[in-house]
PDB file of C-alpha atoms in Angstrom:
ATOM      1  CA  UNK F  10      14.547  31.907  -5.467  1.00 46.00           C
ATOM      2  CA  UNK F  11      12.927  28.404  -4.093  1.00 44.00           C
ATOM      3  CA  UNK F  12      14.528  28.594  -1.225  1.00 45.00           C
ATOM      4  CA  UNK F  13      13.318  31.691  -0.253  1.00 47.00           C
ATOM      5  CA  UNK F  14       9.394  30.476  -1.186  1.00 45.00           C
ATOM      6  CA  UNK F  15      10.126  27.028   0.112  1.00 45.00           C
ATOM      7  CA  UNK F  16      11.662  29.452   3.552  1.00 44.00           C
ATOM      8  CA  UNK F  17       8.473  31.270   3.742  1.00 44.00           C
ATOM      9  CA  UNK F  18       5.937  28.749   3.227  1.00 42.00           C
ATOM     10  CA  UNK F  19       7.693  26.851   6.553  1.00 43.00           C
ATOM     11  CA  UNK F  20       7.949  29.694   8.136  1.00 43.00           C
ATOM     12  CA  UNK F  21       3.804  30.766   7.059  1.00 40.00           C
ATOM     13  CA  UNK F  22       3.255  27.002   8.106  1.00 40.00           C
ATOM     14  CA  UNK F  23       5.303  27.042  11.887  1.00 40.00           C
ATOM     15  CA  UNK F  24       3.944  30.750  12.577  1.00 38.00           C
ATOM     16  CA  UNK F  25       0.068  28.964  11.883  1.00 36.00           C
ATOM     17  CA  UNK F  26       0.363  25.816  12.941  1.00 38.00           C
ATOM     18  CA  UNK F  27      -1.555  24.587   9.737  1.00 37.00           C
ATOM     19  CA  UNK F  28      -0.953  20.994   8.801  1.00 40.00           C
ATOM     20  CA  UNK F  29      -1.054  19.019   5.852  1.00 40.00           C
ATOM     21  CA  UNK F  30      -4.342  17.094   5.098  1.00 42.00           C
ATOM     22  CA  UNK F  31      -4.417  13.134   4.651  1.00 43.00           C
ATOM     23  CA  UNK F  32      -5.325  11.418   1.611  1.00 41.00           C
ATOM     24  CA  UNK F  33      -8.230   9.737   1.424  1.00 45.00           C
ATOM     25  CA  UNK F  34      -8.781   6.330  -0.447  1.00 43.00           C
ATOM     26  CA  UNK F  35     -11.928   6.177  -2.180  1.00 43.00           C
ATOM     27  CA  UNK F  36     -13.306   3.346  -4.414  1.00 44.00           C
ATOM     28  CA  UNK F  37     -12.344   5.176  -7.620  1.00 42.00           C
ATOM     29  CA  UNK F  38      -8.779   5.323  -6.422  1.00 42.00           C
ATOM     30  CA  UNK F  39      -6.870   7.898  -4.191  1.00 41.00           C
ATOM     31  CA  UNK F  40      -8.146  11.649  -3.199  1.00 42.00           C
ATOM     32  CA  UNK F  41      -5.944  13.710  -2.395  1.00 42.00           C
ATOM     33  CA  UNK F  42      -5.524  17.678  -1.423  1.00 42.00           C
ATOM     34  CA  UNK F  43      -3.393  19.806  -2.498  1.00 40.00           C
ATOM     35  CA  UNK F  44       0.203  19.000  -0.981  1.00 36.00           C
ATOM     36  CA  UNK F  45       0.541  22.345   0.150  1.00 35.00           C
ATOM     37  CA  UNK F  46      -3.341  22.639   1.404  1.00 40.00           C
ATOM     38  CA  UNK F  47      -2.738  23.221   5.210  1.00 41.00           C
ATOM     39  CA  UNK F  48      -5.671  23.462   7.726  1.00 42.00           C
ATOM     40  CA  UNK F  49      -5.352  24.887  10.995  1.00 45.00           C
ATOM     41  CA  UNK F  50      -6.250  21.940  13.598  1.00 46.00           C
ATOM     42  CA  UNK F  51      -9.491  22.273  15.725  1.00 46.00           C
ATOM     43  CA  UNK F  52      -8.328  23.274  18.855  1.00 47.00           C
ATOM     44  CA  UNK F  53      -9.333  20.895  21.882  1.00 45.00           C
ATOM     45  CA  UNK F  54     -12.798  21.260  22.314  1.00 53.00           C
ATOM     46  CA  UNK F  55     -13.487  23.351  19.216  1.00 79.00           C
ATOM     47  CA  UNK F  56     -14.217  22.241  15.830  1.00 87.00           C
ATOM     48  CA  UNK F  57     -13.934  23.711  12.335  1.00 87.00           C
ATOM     49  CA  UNK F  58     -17.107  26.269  11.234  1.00 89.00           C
ATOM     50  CA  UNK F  59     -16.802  28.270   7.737  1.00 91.00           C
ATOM     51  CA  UNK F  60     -16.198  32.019   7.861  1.00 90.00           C
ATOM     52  CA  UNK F  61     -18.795  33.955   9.176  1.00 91.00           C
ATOM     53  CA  UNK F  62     -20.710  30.914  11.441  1.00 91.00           C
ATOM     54  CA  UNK F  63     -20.707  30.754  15.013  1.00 92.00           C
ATOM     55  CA  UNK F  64     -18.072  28.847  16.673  1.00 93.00           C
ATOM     56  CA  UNK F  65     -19.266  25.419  18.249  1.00 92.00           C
ATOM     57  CA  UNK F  66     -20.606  25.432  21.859  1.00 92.00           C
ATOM     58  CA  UNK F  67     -19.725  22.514  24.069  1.00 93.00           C
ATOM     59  CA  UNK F  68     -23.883  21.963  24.416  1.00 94.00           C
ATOM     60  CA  UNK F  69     -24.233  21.159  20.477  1.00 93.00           C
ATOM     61  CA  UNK F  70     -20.679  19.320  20.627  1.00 93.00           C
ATOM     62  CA  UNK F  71     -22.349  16.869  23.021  1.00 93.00           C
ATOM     63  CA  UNK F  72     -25.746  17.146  21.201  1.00 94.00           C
ATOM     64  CA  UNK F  73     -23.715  16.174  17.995  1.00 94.00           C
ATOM     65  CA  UNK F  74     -22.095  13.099  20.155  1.00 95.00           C
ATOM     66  CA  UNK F  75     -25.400  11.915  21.596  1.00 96.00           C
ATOM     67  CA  UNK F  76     -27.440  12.184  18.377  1.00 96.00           C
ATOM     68  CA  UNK F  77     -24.341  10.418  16.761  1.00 97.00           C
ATOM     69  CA  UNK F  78     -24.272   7.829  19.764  1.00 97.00           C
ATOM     70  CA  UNK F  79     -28.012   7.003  19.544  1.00 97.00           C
ATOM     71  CA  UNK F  80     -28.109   6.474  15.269  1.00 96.00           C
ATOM     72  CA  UNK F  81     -25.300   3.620  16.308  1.00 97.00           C
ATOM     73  CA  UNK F  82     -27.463   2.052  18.685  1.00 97.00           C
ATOM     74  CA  UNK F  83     -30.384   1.886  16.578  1.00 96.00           C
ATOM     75  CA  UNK F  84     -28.585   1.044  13.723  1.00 96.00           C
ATOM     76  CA  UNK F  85     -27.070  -1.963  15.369  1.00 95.00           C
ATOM     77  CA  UNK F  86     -30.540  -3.303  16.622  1.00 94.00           C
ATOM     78  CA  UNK F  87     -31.961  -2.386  12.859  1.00 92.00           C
ATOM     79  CA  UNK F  88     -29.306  -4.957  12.332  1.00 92.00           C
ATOM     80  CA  UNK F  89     -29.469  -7.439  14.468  1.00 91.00           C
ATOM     81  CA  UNK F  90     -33.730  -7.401  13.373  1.00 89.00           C
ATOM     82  CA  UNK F  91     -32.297  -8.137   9.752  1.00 87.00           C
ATOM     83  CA  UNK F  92     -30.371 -10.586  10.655  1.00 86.00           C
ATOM     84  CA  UNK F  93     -32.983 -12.591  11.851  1.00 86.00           C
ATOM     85  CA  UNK F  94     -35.113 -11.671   9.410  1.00 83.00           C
ATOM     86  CA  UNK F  95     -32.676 -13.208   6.786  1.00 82.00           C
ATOM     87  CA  UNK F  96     -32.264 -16.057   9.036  1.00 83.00           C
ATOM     88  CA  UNK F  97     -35.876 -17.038   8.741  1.00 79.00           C
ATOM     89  CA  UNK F  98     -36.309 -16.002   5.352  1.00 75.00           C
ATOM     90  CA  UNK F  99     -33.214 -18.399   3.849  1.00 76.00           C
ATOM     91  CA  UNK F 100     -34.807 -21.147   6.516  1.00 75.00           C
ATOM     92  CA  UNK F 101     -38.271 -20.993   4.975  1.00 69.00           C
ATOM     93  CA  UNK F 102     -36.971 -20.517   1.418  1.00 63.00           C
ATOM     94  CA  UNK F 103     -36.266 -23.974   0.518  1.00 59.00           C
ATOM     95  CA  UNK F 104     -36.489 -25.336  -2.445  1.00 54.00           C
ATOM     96  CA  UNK F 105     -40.422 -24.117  -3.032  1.00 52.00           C
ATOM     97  CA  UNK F 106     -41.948 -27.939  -2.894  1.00 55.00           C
ATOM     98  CA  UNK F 107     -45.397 -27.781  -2.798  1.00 59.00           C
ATOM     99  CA  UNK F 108     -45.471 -23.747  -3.057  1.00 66.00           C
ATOM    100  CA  UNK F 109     -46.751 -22.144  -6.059  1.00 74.00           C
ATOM    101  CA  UNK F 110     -44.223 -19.887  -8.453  1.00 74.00           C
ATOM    102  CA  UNK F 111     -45.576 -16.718  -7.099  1.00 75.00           C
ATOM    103  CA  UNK F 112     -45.128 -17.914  -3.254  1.00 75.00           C
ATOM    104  CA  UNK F 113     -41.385 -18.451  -4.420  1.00 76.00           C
ATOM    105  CA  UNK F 114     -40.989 -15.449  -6.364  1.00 79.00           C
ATOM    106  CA  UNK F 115     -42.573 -13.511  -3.355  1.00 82.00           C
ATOM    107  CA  UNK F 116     -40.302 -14.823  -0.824  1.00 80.00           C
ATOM    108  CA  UNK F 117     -37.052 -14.151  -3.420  1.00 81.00           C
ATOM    109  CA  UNK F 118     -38.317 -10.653  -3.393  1.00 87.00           C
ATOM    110  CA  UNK F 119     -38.705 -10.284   0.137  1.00 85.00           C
ATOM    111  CA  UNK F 120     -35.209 -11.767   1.135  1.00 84.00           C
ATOM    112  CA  UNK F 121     -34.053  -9.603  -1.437  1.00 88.00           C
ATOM    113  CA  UNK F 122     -35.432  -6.773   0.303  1.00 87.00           C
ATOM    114  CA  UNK F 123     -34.420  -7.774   3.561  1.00 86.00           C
ATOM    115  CA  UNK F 124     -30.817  -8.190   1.974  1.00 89.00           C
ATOM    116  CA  UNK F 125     -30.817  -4.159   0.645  1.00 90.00           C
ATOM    117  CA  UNK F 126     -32.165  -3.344   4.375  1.00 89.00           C
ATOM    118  CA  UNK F 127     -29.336  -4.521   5.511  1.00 90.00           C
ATOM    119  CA  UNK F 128     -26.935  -3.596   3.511  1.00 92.00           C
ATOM    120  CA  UNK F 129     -27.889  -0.147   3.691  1.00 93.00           C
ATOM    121  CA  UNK F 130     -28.152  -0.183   7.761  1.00 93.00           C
ATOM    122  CA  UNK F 131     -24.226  -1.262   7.610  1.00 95.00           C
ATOM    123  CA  UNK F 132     -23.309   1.377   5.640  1.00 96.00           C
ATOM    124  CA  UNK F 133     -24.898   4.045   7.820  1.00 96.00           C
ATOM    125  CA  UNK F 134     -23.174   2.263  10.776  1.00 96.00           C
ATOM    126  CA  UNK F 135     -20.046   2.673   9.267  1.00 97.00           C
ATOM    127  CA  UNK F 136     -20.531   6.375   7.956  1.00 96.00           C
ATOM    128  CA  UNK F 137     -21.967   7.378  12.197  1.00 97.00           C
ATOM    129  CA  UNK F 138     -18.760   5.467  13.444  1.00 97.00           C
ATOM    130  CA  UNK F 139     -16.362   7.009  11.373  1.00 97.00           C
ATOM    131  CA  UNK F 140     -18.300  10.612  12.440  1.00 96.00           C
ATOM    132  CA  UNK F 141     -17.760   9.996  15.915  1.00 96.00           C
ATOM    133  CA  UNK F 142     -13.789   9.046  15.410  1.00 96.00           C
ATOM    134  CA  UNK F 143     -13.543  12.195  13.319  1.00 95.00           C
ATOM    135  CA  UNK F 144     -15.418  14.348  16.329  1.00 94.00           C
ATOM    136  CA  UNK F 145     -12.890  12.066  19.027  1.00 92.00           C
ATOM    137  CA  UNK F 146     -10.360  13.345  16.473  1.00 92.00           C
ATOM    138  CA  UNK F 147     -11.027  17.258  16.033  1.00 90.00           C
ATOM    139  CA  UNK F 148     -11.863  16.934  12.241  1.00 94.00           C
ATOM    140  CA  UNK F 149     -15.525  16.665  12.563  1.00 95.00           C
ATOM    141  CA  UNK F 150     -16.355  19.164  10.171  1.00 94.00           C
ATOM    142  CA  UNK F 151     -13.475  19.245   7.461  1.00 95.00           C
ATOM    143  CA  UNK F 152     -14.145  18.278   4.089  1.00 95.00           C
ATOM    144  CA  UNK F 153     -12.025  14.946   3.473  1.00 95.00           C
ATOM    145  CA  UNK F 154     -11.138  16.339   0.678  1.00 94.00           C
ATOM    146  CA  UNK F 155      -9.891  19.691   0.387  1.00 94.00           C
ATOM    147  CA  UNK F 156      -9.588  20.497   4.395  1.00 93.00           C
ATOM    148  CA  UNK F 157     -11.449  22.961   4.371  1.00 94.00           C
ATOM    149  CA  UNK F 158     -14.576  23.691   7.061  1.00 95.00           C
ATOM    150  CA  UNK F 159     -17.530  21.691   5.900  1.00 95.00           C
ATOM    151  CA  UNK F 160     -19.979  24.303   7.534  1.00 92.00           C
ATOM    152  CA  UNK F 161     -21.508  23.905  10.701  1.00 93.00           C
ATOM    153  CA  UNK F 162     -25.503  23.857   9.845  1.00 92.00           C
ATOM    154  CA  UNK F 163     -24.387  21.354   6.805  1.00 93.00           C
ATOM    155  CA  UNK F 164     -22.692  19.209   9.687  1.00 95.00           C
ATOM    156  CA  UNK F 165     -25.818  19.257  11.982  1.00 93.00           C
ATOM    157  CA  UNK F 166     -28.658  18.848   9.138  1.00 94.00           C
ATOM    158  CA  UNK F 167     -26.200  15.605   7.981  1.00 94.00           C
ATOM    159  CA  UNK F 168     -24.458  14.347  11.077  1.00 95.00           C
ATOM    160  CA  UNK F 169     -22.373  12.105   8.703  1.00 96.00           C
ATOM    161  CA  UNK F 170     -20.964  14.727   5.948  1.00 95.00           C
ATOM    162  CA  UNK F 171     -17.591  13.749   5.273  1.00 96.00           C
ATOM    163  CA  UNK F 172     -17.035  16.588   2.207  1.00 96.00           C
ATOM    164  CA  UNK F 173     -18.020  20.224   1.907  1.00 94.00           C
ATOM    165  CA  UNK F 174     -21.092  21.016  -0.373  1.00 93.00           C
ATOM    166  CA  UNK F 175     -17.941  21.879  -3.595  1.00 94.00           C
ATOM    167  CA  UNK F 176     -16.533  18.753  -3.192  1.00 94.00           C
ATOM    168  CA  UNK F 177     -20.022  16.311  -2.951  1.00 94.00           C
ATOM    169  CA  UNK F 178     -21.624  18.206  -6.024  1.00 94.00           C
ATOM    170  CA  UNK F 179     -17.748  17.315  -8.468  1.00 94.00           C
ATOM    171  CA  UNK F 180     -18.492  13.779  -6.684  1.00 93.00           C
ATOM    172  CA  UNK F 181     -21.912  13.487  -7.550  1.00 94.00           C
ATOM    173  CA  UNK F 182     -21.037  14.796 -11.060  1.00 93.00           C
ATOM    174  CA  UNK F 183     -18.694  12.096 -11.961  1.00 90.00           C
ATOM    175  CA  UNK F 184     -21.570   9.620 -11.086  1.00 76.00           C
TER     176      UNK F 184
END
């Protein structure tokens, strides 16, 4: 009897030309989908939409890429601003001779601002740069997670989704 199921899921799988869907590693440990959760690739040019949504054009493809392209660029010179923001804040920090406590306690909180800023500007680098290998890729638009479409006015309200709306709310609700 497994033969015959394990038979017709290759032959389901061949006729479709679904594949199997990575693993992702999160911080909390390893993701995976289902083994047998198979998603049909985006076709060159095409990317994945949920039933019932227009397909992709080629104009909001490119829109998608530009906006995508530009957030990196700014992002990097948001940066690079930091950067020497830090570097003048940890120059002028020093040891807070002949400053008053709140002059020093001012200046901690600002380089500790600075330090979030940053921080936070990486991340979003990272999260646009993985977006734009996932749309040089063909899985712009599939949840990480399960495979399955993310939805295409999810995907251009939040450029950088990397799960569908199912998967983000079980995230969210482990904390």
């Amino acid at each position: 009897m497994k033969k015959t199921v394990g038979r017709k899921a290759a032959a389901k799988k061949q006729q479709t030309g679904a594949r199997t869907v990575a693993a992702k590693k999160t911080a909390g440990g390893v993701t995976t989908a289902e083994d047998e959760a198979a998603v049909p690739p985006a076709r060159t040019g095409e990317l994945a939409v949920r039933p019932g949504e227009e397909p992709w054009t080629p104009e909001e493809v490119a829109e998608a890429r530009s906006e995508l392209q530009a957030e990196v660029l700014r992002l990097r010179s948001e940066l690079a601003h930091s950067e020497e923001e830090l570097t003048g804040l940890m120059r002028d920090s020093g040891d807070g001779a002949g400053h008053d406590e709140a002059d020093t306690g001012t200046k901690n909180i600002t380089r500790e601002h600075e330090l979030a800023l940053a921080a936070n500007a990486r991340e979003m680098l990272e999260q646009t740069e993985h977006a734009l290998e996932r749309l040089d890729a063909g899985t712009y638009g599939l949840c990480e997670v399960c495979g399955k479409p993310i939805g295409k006015a999810r995907m251009q309200a939040f450029p950088r989704a990397t799960l569908c709306v199912e998967d983000k709310q079980k995230q969210e609700r482990r904390g």
